[in-house]
Amino acid sequence: MKFVDEFRDPALAKQLLTRIAQRMASPVLQARAPIRIMEVCGGHTHSIFRYGLEALLPQTLELIHGPGCPVCVLPREHVDDCLAIAAQPDVIFTTFGDAMRVPGSRQTLQQARAGGADIRMVYSPLDALQIARENPQRRVVFFGLGFETTMPATALTVQQAVGKQVDNFFLLCHHITIVPTLKALLDDEDVCVDAFIGPGHVSMVIGLEPYGFIAEQYRKPFIISGFEPLDILQSILMLLDQLVEGRAEVGNQYSRVVHEQGNIQAQQAVAEVFELRERSAWRGLGEIDQSGVRLRTRYAALDAEREFALRSTRVDDPAECRCGEVLKGQLQPQQCPLFGSGCTPAQPMGALMVSSEGACAACFQYQRNDSQ
Amino acid sequence: MCLGIPGEIVAIDDAATLTAVVEVSGVRRRVNLACVLPTGADPASLLGYWVLVHVGFAMSLIDAEEAHQTLRLLAELEAFADEVR
Amino acid sequence: MKTESTDANTSDQGLITLAHGAGGRVMRQLIESICVEAFNNPALALLEDQARLDMAEIAAHGDRLAFTTDSYVVDPLEFPGGDIGTLAVNGTVNDLAVSGARPLYLSCALILEEGLEISRLRRIMASMSDAAGVAGVSIVTGDTKVVPRGKGDGMFINTSGIGVIPQGVELAASRCQPGDCVIVNGTLGDHGAAILQARGDLALEADLVSDCQPLHGLIARMLAVCPQVHALRDATRGGVAGVVYEFAEASGRAIRLFEDQLPVRPSVRGVCEILGLDALHFANEGKLVAVVPREAADSMVAVMREHPAGRDACIIGEVLDGPAGSVQISTLMGGVRLLDLPIGEQLPRIC
């Protein structure tokens, strides 16, 4: 596969790993060890585990698996909202496969489907719109979740729904935005991160500029990275170079896909359809100011929150959950007392065990032996 | 939420709705071009381009020259390692 | 096919009704005109309530009976590379064959949903008959029930099968030994990917064809040249990953797969990349996983490649001492990780 296989070349990976080891052996970094690098995006977490990269890296280099998995940080009360809507007899509830197994306070969407609710997985929000056009007598709700990568797709679908006058299509919007959450993490004194692997596909939409403050104010190197193993290794090397030389800059390893300005057309669609909420809840992290979006008033007719008059009550994770500390890099997943006993991918208690991209679920599925 | 995959635009399915057919390793899927087509341009002008596909939308035109550049950098790394050896 | 029936109860324009399962004349017409004609063999043609099998004939093939049953449900009923009928024959044939047995007889129980097109039933019975012919088994007894519309998914089929295991053949998952090689007979996940596409929900188009095929011919050949095969299983639901985990658990050993050796068709890989899925977890309907002593592995692969059902055979892994029950995969990058097992069905993901 073009643009994929070239970036999975084992020989080049070996060279990169040698270089990374050399950098880590430099006096500057030895003095600072361990070096902690956070990959913000769940897609990176997935690749790191899928290719077993952690075990290939020097032991003094720790990867912290950050908050960039939208399924993991989806609060339970929002799943409860989905369930309440899906329970309406005239509703077809549509969403991505990722959301199907996320537990609400009592059930998952998958379980609700078994109980008779009409819940359908779609690959694209446009598929949900198509379902609405084919079922004019039903209310079709699309549960939109995800970061900036996915927002434009939802925005354009909303615009199409209005343009084509599909009046039985509704959006339940749980799109969130990563930058305020990074800022919140950086402001937290407990966070121990030396550098960031930046989210490639979020940046393809928003560009490089929004991350400037991380380098300027917080003096942390930040490299936007692709998702193939060579991309990730090269990004790590670029971050180490900055640390060795005492630089803190925003760099772009993923230049084949991420352009400096991002995708202007996508940004315009997002700005036309969505506005920032004052604050949004993140499972495991709590409420963060201006970290999520909702439909603008001009699209209120499509807003499922309004249509279904949702009144969800907050559902906290059990007190024993240590997800927040894992997200901040203070705790390895296996160090959580619930890991693998009270909390497993089949019966998740905490946010990070929910999706295969969650740090704990990835550890559980790919590295159980290490913890035994 | 970021699974994105490179695919080649191999056909225009419906120019009015900016829908193209993208091929990924022999698998074809309809993809919307609204985010990558310059305003007013003919969708057919993107035939043969590689795009990054996410949830049924082309989100970025892949820059082959940049990809080549990244790989060249990596290859130099290897050449350098050979020299040291 | 014979001349088309003009009777409304069996004509290709008709639909299955509750009368077809009521035990009366209409049901008998259906069975005679579709099933008996398609499966065409003396035991079935008697239309007794049971098949009567000659014990001397059975005993000539070996010293133990293998007996298995499986029910088949699939949406859609017909797909590129097969249909529910070919699945019902080959699936049960393969369940017998992986014990080393020669499959001989199958039963066929149909549960039809009211409203199923008779033309479709006829097509599926014909392909079932063809599949039985290719596999060299006879469908010797059967049953038909009809459920009201909405109570079934078009049709369900149960087949049970009887085969005979030749003397001296001992295959068991528990016999995997450290150093053994893990072999597959071809590309992974073709059936799962073909079904996903045929269902149409994800609007993917590709030249994906199910690998539905009988394996006993290949297996007989494998055992003839290398009787010391330790373990053998067909990889259906749960994919090759599921079988490899079963081997590791049953033998108390570990298994390591080599990611760069896994045979996957480009279009199956495309589906996996687009939807974030793994071909190791996709269902197959004509694939086996064999564990053989290392010294026999290369010649085994060579023999398999000479057989049509084993053209793409290759070694994909090895058995290690431990940790007991674990399956690892050495990745393209040289890292090692545990092979993940999906919690339930594999769901397409976008993140």
Short mmCIF file of N, CA and C in Angstrom, two decimals, chain C residues 201-339:
data_model
loop_
_atom_site.label_atom_id
_atom_site.label_comp_id
_atom_site.label_asym_id
_atom_site.label_seq_id
_atom_site.Cartn_x
_atom_site.Cartn_y
_atom_site.Cartn_z
N ASP C 201 -23.52 -2.93 4.46
CA ASP C 201 -23.70 -1.83 5.42
C ASP C 201 -22.58 -0.79 5.32
N LEU C 202 -21.39 -1.25 4.99
CA LEU C 202 -20.25 -0.35 5.05
C LEU C 202 -19.88 0.19 3.67
N ALA C 203 -20.69 -0.19 2.66
CA ALA C 203 -20.55 0.37 1.31
C ALA C 203 -19.14 0.22 0.76
N LEU C 204 -18.55 -0.94 0.99
CA LEU C 204 -17.23 -1.20 0.42
C LEU C 204 -17.41 -2.08 -0.82
N GLU C 205 -16.57 -1.84 -1.83
CA GLU C 205 -16.62 -2.69 -3.02
C GLU C 205 -15.24 -3.23 -3.28
N ALA C 206 -15.16 -4.54 -3.46
CA ALA C 206 -13.87 -5.16 -3.78
C ALA C 206 -14.14 -6.55 -4.32
N ASP C 207 -13.11 -7.12 -4.93
CA ASP C 207 -13.26 -8.48 -5.46
C ASP C 207 -12.97 -9.47 -4.34
N LEU C 208 -13.86 -9.56 -3.38
CA LEU C 208 -13.67 -10.43 -2.23
C LEU C 208 -14.52 -11.67 -2.42
N VAL C 209 -13.91 -12.83 -2.25
CA VAL C 209 -14.59 -14.10 -2.45
C VAL C 209 -14.36 -14.98 -1.23
N SER C 210 -15.42 -15.58 -0.72
CA SER C 210 -15.29 -16.49 0.42
C SER C 210 -14.37 -17.66 0.05
N ASP C 211 -13.66 -18.17 1.03
CA ASP C 211 -12.76 -19.31 0.77
C ASP C 211 -13.44 -20.64 1.04
N CYS C 212 -14.78 -20.64 1.14
CA CYS C 212 -15.53 -21.84 1.49
C CYS C 212 -15.11 -23.04 0.63
N GLN C 213 -14.54 -24.07 1.25
CA GLN C 213 -14.09 -25.26 0.52
C GLN C 213 -13.88 -26.41 1.50
N PRO C 214 -14.00 -27.65 1.00
CA PRO C 214 -13.74 -28.80 1.87
C PRO C 214 -12.23 -29.03 2.01
N LEU C 215 -11.84 -29.51 3.17
CA LEU C 215 -10.40 -29.64 3.45
C LEU C 215 -9.94 -31.08 3.60
N HIS C 216 -10.88 -32.05 3.54
CA HIS C 216 -10.45 -33.41 3.88
C HIS C 216 -9.48 -34.00 2.88
N GLY C 217 -9.59 -33.56 1.61
CA GLY C 217 -8.66 -34.06 0.60
C GLY C 217 -7.23 -33.62 0.93
N LEU C 218 -7.12 -32.34 1.23
CA LEU C 218 -5.81 -31.79 1.60
C LEU C 218 -5.28 -32.48 2.85
N ILE C 219 -6.17 -32.67 3.83
CA ILE C 219 -5.73 -33.25 5.10
C ILE C 219 -5.27 -34.70 4.89
N ALA C 220 -6.00 -35.45 4.07
CA ALA C 220 -5.61 -36.84 3.80
C ALA C 220 -4.20 -36.88 3.20
N ARG C 221 -3.97 -35.94 2.30
CA ARG C 221 -2.65 -35.85 1.65
C ARG C 221 -1.58 -35.51 2.69
N MET C 222 -1.89 -34.56 3.58
CA MET C 222 -0.94 -34.13 4.61
C MET C 222 -0.58 -35.31 5.53
N LEU C 223 -1.61 -36.06 5.93
CA LEU C 223 -1.37 -37.17 6.87
C LEU C 223 -0.64 -38.32 6.18
N ALA C 224 -0.86 -38.44 4.88
CA ALA C 224 -0.19 -39.52 4.15
C ALA C 224 1.32 -39.29 4.11
N VAL C 225 1.73 -38.06 3.89
CA VAL C 225 3.17 -37.82 3.79
C VAL C 225 3.81 -37.50 5.13
N CYS C 226 2.99 -37.08 6.09
CA CYS C 226 3.57 -36.69 7.37
C CYS C 226 2.62 -37.09 8.49
N PRO C 227 2.62 -38.36 8.87
CA PRO C 227 1.65 -38.82 9.87
C PRO C 227 1.89 -38.19 11.25
N GLN C 228 3.06 -37.57 11.43
CA GLN C 228 3.34 -37.04 12.77
C GLN C 228 2.80 -35.63 13.00
N VAL C 229 1.76 -35.21 12.24
CA VAL C 229 1.09 -33.94 12.54
C VAL C 229 0.59 -33.99 13.98
N HIS C 230 0.86 -32.93 14.75
CA HIS C 230 0.47 -32.96 16.16
C HIS C 230 -0.96 -32.46 16.38
N ALA C 231 -1.30 -31.35 15.73
CA ALA C 231 -2.63 -30.79 15.97
C ALA C 231 -3.15 -30.17 14.68
N LEU C 232 -4.46 -30.17 14.54
CA LEU C 232 -5.09 -29.69 13.32
C LEU C 232 -6.47 -29.15 13.68
N ARG C 233 -6.80 -27.98 13.17
CA ARG C 233 -8.13 -27.46 13.42
C ARG C 233 -8.50 -26.53 12.28
N ASP C 234 -9.79 -26.46 11.96
CA ASP C 234 -10.17 -25.48 10.94
C ASP C 234 -10.48 -24.16 11.63
N ALA C 235 -10.08 -23.08 10.97
CA ALA C 235 -10.19 -21.75 11.57
C ALA C 235 -11.44 -21.08 11.05
N THR C 236 -12.57 -21.21 11.73
CA THR C 236 -13.79 -20.55 11.28
C THR C 236 -14.02 -19.29 12.10
N ARG C 237 -15.14 -19.21 12.82
CA ARG C 237 -15.37 -18.03 13.66
C ARG C 237 -14.20 -17.82 14.61
N GLY C 238 -13.86 -16.58 14.88
CA GLY C 238 -12.73 -16.33 15.77
C GLY C 238 -11.42 -16.34 15.02
N GLY C 239 -11.45 -16.82 13.78
CA GLY C 239 -10.29 -16.73 12.91
C GLY C 239 -9.12 -17.58 13.36
N VAL C 240 -8.00 -17.37 12.68
CA VAL C 240 -6.78 -18.10 13.02
C VAL C 240 -6.34 -17.74 14.45
N ALA C 241 -6.59 -16.52 14.86
CA ALA C 241 -6.22 -16.12 16.23
C ALA C 241 -6.91 -17.03 17.25
N GLY C 242 -8.19 -17.28 17.03
CA GLY C 242 -8.95 -18.10 17.97
C GLY C 242 -8.37 -19.51 18.07
N VAL C 243 -8.04 -20.12 16.93
CA VAL C 243 -7.50 -21.49 16.92
C VAL C 243 -6.15 -21.54 17.62
N VAL C 244 -5.33 -20.56 17.33
CA VAL C 244 -3.98 -20.56 17.91
C VAL C 244 -4.07 -20.44 19.44
N TYR C 245 -4.99 -19.63 19.92
CA TYR C 245 -5.20 -19.55 21.36
C TYR C 245 -5.67 -20.90 21.92
N GLU C 246 -6.56 -21.57 21.19
CA GLU C 246 -7.03 -22.90 21.66
C GLU C 246 -5.87 -23.87 21.76
N PHE C 247 -4.99 -23.86 20.76
CA PHE C 247 -3.82 -24.75 20.78
C PHE C 247 -2.94 -24.44 22.00
N ALA C 248 -2.68 -23.14 22.23
CA ALA C 248 -1.78 -22.75 23.32
C ALA C 248 -2.38 -23.19 24.66
N GLU C 249 -3.69 -23.00 24.80
CA GLU C 249 -4.33 -23.34 26.07
C GLU C 249 -4.38 -24.85 26.28
N ALA C 250 -4.76 -25.59 25.23
CA ALA C 250 -4.91 -27.03 25.38
C ALA C 250 -3.57 -27.72 25.63
N SER C 251 -2.50 -27.17 25.09
CA SER C 251 -1.20 -27.84 25.24
C SER C 251 -0.40 -27.29 26.41
N GLY C 252 -0.86 -26.18 26.99
CA GLY C 252 -0.08 -25.57 28.07
C GLY C 252 1.25 -24.99 27.57
N ARG C 253 1.28 -24.64 26.29
CA ARG C 253 2.49 -24.04 25.71
C ARG C 253 2.17 -22.61 25.28
N ALA C 254 3.20 -21.93 24.76
CA ALA C 254 2.98 -20.62 24.15
C ALA C 254 3.14 -20.76 22.65
N ILE C 255 2.53 -19.87 21.91
CA ILE C 255 2.71 -19.86 20.45
C ILE C 255 3.12 -18.45 20.04
N ARG C 256 4.09 -18.40 19.14
CA ARG C 256 4.50 -17.10 18.61
C ARG C 256 4.25 -17.08 17.11
N LEU C 257 3.51 -16.06 16.66
CA LEU C 257 3.27 -15.89 15.22
C LEU C 257 4.23 -14.83 14.68
N PHE C 258 4.53 -14.94 13.39
CA PHE C 258 5.39 -13.96 12.74
C PHE C 258 4.54 -13.07 11.84
N GLU C 259 4.41 -11.82 12.21
CA GLU C 259 3.52 -10.92 11.46
C GLU C 259 3.90 -10.84 9.98
N ASP C 260 5.20 -10.85 9.69
CA ASP C 260 5.61 -10.67 8.29
C ASP C 260 5.38 -11.94 7.45
N GLN C 261 4.96 -13.03 8.07
CA GLN C 261 4.71 -14.27 7.33
C GLN C 261 3.22 -14.53 7.11
N LEU C 262 2.35 -13.69 7.68
CA LEU C 262 0.91 -13.96 7.60
C LEU C 262 0.40 -13.68 6.19
N PRO C 263 -0.20 -14.69 5.53
CA PRO C 263 -0.68 -14.45 4.16
C PRO C 263 -2.04 -13.77 4.17
N VAL C 264 -2.13 -12.58 3.61
CA VAL C 264 -3.39 -11.84 3.55
C VAL C 264 -3.52 -11.24 2.14
N ARG C 265 -4.66 -11.45 1.51
CA ARG C 265 -4.89 -10.88 0.19
C ARG C 265 -4.93 -9.36 0.29
N PRO C 266 -4.46 -8.65 -0.77
CA PRO C 266 -4.46 -7.18 -0.71
C PRO C 266 -5.83 -6.60 -0.41
N SER C 267 -6.90 -7.14 -1.03
CA SER C 267 -8.21 -6.52 -0.81
C SER C 267 -8.71 -6.78 0.62
N VAL C 268 -8.35 -7.94 1.19
CA VAL C 268 -8.73 -8.20 2.58
C VAL C 268 -7.97 -7.24 3.49
N ARG C 269 -6.71 -7.03 3.14
CA ARG C 269 -5.92 -6.07 3.91
C ARG C 269 -6.54 -4.67 3.80
N GLY C 270 -6.99 -4.31 2.61
CA GLY C 270 -7.62 -3.01 2.43
C GLY C 270 -8.82 -2.84 3.36
N VAL C 271 -9.67 -3.86 3.42
CA VAL C 271 -10.84 -3.80 4.31
C VAL C 271 -10.37 -3.61 5.76
N CYS C 272 -9.35 -4.35 6.14
CA CYS C 272 -8.83 -4.26 7.51
C CYS C 272 -8.30 -2.87 7.81
N GLU C 273 -7.55 -2.31 6.86
CA GLU C 273 -6.96 -0.99 7.11
C GLU C 273 -8.05 0.08 7.20
N ILE C 274 -9.06 -0.02 6.33
CA ILE C 274 -10.12 1.00 6.31
C ILE C 274 -10.93 0.95 7.61
N LEU C 275 -11.21 -0.25 8.07
CA LEU C 275 -12.12 -0.39 9.22
C LEU C 275 -11.39 -0.63 10.53
N GLY C 276 -10.08 -0.67 10.49
CA GLY C 276 -9.33 -0.87 11.73
C GLY C 276 -9.52 -2.27 12.30
N LEU C 277 -9.58 -3.28 11.42
CA LEU C 277 -9.79 -4.65 11.88
C LEU C 277 -8.55 -5.49 11.56
N ASP C 278 -8.54 -6.74 12.02
CA ASP C 278 -7.37 -7.59 11.87
C ASP C 278 -7.79 -8.91 11.20
N ALA C 279 -7.13 -9.26 10.09
CA ALA C 279 -7.48 -10.48 9.35
C ALA C 279 -7.29 -11.74 10.20
N LEU C 280 -6.45 -11.68 11.20
CA LEU C 280 -6.27 -12.84 12.09
C LEU C 280 -7.57 -13.17 12.83
N HIS C 281 -8.45 -12.19 12.96
CA HIS C 281 -9.70 -12.40 13.69
C HIS C 281 -10.87 -12.70 12.77
N PHE C 282 -10.70 -12.49 11.47
CA PHE C 282 -11.78 -12.72 10.52
C PHE C 282 -12.08 -14.21 10.38
N ALA C 283 -13.33 -14.53 10.12
CA ALA C 283 -13.72 -15.92 9.90
C ALA C 283 -13.18 -16.44 8.57
N ASN C 284 -12.90 -17.74 8.56
CA ASN C 284 -12.53 -18.45 7.33
C ASN C 284 -13.49 -19.63 7.21
N GLU C 285 -13.64 -20.17 6.00
CA GLU C 285 -14.47 -21.37 5.82
C GLU C 285 -13.76 -22.44 5.03
N GLY C 286 -12.48 -22.25 4.83
CA GLY C 286 -11.72 -23.29 4.12
C GLY C 286 -10.26 -23.22 4.50
N LYS C 287 -10.01 -22.89 5.76
CA LYS C 287 -8.64 -22.74 6.21
C LYS C 287 -8.39 -23.61 7.42
N LEU C 288 -7.21 -24.21 7.45
CA LEU C 288 -6.84 -25.00 8.62
C LEU C 288 -5.53 -24.48 9.19
N VAL C 289 -5.36 -24.75 10.48
CA VAL C 289 -4.10 -24.46 11.15
C VAL C 289 -3.54 -25.80 11.60
N ALA C 290 -2.30 -26.09 11.22
CA ALA C 290 -1.68 -27.36 11.59
C ALA C 290 -0.43 -27.09 12.41
N VAL C 291 -0.19 -27.94 13.40
CA VAL C 291 1.05 -27.86 14.17
C VAL C 291 1.83 -29.13 13.88
N VAL C 292 3.05 -28.96 13.35
CA VAL C 292 3.84 -30.13 12.93
C VAL C 292 5.26 -30.00 13.48
N PRO C 293 5.93 -31.13 13.67
CA PRO C 293 7.32 -31.06 14.12
C PRO C 293 8.16 -30.24 13.14
N ARG C 294 9.09 -29.50 13.68
CA ARG C 294 9.88 -28.58 12.84
C ARG C 294 10.52 -29.30 11.65
N GLU C 295 11.06 -30.50 11.91
CA GLU C 295 11.82 -31.16 10.84
C GLU C 295 10.91 -31.57 9.67
N ALA C 296 9.60 -31.66 9.94
CA ALA C 296 8.68 -32.04 8.86
C ALA C 296 8.04 -30.84 8.19
N ALA C 297 8.27 -29.64 8.74
CA ALA C 297 7.47 -28.48 8.33
C ALA C 297 7.66 -28.12 6.86
N ASP C 298 8.91 -28.06 6.41
CA ASP C 298 9.14 -27.60 5.04
C ASP C 298 8.55 -28.57 4.01
N SER C 299 8.73 -29.87 4.25
CA SER C 299 8.20 -30.82 3.29
C SER C 299 6.67 -30.81 3.35
N MET C 300 6.12 -30.57 4.53
CA MET C 300 4.67 -30.47 4.66
C MET C 300 4.12 -29.31 3.84
N VAL C 301 4.77 -28.16 3.95
CA VAL C 301 4.32 -27.00 3.18
C VAL C 301 4.40 -27.31 1.69
N ALA C 302 5.47 -27.97 1.27
CA ALA C 302 5.63 -28.29 -0.15
C ALA C 302 4.50 -29.20 -0.63
N VAL C 303 4.15 -30.19 0.18
CA VAL C 303 3.06 -31.10 -0.19
C VAL C 303 1.73 -30.37 -0.26
N MET C 304 1.51 -29.49 0.73
CA MET C 304 0.24 -28.75 0.76
C MET C 304 0.10 -27.88 -0.48
N ARG C 305 1.19 -27.28 -0.90
CA ARG C 305 1.12 -26.36 -2.04
C ARG C 305 0.78 -27.07 -3.35
N GLU C 306 0.98 -28.39 -3.37
CA GLU C 306 0.62 -29.14 -4.58
C GLU C 306 -0.89 -29.38 -4.66
N HIS C 307 -1.59 -29.18 -3.55
CA HIS C 307 -3.03 -29.44 -3.52
C HIS C 307 -3.78 -28.12 -3.75
N PRO C 308 -4.89 -28.17 -4.52
CA PRO C 308 -5.61 -26.91 -4.80
C PRO C 308 -6.04 -26.16 -3.54
N ALA C 309 -6.33 -26.88 -2.46
CA ALA C 309 -6.78 -26.19 -1.24
C ALA C 309 -5.62 -25.69 -0.39
N GLY C 310 -4.39 -25.87 -0.89
CA GLY C 310 -3.25 -25.46 -0.07
C GLY C 310 -2.20 -24.68 -0.83
N ARG C 311 -2.60 -24.07 -1.94
CA ARG C 311 -1.63 -23.38 -2.82
C ARG C 311 -0.80 -22.34 -2.09
N ASP C 312 -1.43 -21.61 -1.15
CA ASP C 312 -0.71 -20.53 -0.47
C ASP C 312 -0.27 -20.94 0.93
N ALA C 313 -0.08 -22.24 1.15
CA ALA C 313 0.32 -22.72 2.48
C ALA C 313 1.65 -22.10 2.89
N CYS C 314 1.78 -21.83 4.17
CA CYS C 314 3.06 -21.32 4.66
C CYS C 314 3.15 -21.47 6.17
N ILE C 315 4.38 -21.36 6.66
CA ILE C 315 4.62 -21.41 8.11
C ILE C 315 4.37 -20.02 8.66
N ILE C 316 3.53 -19.92 9.70
CA ILE C 316 3.24 -18.58 10.25
C ILE C 316 3.69 -18.44 11.70
N GLY C 317 4.21 -19.52 12.30
CA GLY C 317 4.59 -19.36 13.70
C GLY C 317 5.26 -20.59 14.25
N GLU C 318 5.53 -20.56 15.55
CA GLU C 318 6.20 -21.68 16.21
C GLU C 318 5.65 -21.85 17.62
N VAL C 319 5.83 -23.06 18.15
CA VAL C 319 5.40 -23.34 19.52
C VAL C 319 6.59 -23.11 20.44
N LEU C 320 6.33 -22.40 21.53
CA LEU C 320 7.37 -22.15 22.53
C LEU C 320 6.99 -22.86 23.82
N ASP C 321 7.94 -22.96 24.71
CA ASP C 321 7.71 -23.62 25.99
C ASP C 321 6.59 -22.95 26.79
N GLY C 322 6.68 -21.67 26.95
CA GLY C 322 5.69 -20.95 27.76
C GLY C 322 5.84 -19.47 27.54
N PRO C 323 5.10 -18.64 28.27
CA PRO C 323 4.13 -18.98 29.32
C PRO C 323 2.89 -19.69 28.78
N ALA C 324 2.41 -20.65 29.58
CA ALA C 324 1.32 -21.51 29.15
C ALA C 324 0.11 -20.71 28.69
N GLY C 325 -0.41 -21.07 27.55
CA GLY C 325 -1.66 -20.48 27.07
C GLY C 325 -1.52 -19.12 26.42
N SER C 326 -0.30 -18.62 26.27
CA SER C 326 -0.18 -17.28 25.71
C SER C 326 0.15 -17.35 24.21
N VAL C 327 -0.30 -16.35 23.48
CA VAL C 327 0.03 -16.25 22.06
C VAL C 327 0.66 -14.88 21.83
N GLN C 328 1.85 -14.91 21.29
CA GLN C 328 2.56 -13.67 21.01
C GLN C 328 2.66 -13.50 19.51
N ILE C 329 2.93 -12.26 19.12
CA ILE C 329 3.17 -12.03 17.71
C ILE C 329 4.42 -11.17 17.61
N SER C 330 5.38 -11.61 16.81
CA SER C 330 6.54 -10.75 16.61
C SER C 330 6.19 -9.84 15.45
N THR C 331 6.23 -8.54 15.71
CA THR C 331 5.66 -7.57 14.78
C THR C 331 6.66 -7.29 13.66
N LEU C 332 6.16 -6.59 12.64
CA LEU C 332 7.00 -6.21 11.51
C LEU C 332 8.25 -5.47 11.97
N MET C 333 8.14 -4.74 13.07
CA MET C 333 9.25 -3.92 13.53
C MET C 333 10.21 -4.70 14.41
N GLY C 334 9.91 -5.98 14.66
CA GLY C 334 10.79 -6.77 15.51
C GLY C 334 10.39 -6.73 16.97
N GLY C 335 9.35 -5.97 17.30
CA GLY C 335 8.83 -6.00 18.67
C GLY C 335 7.99 -7.24 18.89
N VAL C 336 7.73 -7.56 20.14
CA VAL C 336 6.87 -8.70 20.44
C VAL C 336 5.73 -8.20 21.30
N ARG C 337 4.51 -8.61 20.97
CA ARG C 337 3.36 -8.26 21.80
C ARG C 337 2.46 -9.47 21.92
N LEU C 338 1.53 -9.39 22.87
CA LEU C 338 0.51 -10.44 22.95
C LEU C 338 -0.44 -10.26 21.78
N LEU C 339 -0.91 -11.37 21.24
CA LEU C 339 -1.97 -11.30 20.24
C LEU C 339 -3.27 -11.00 20.98
#
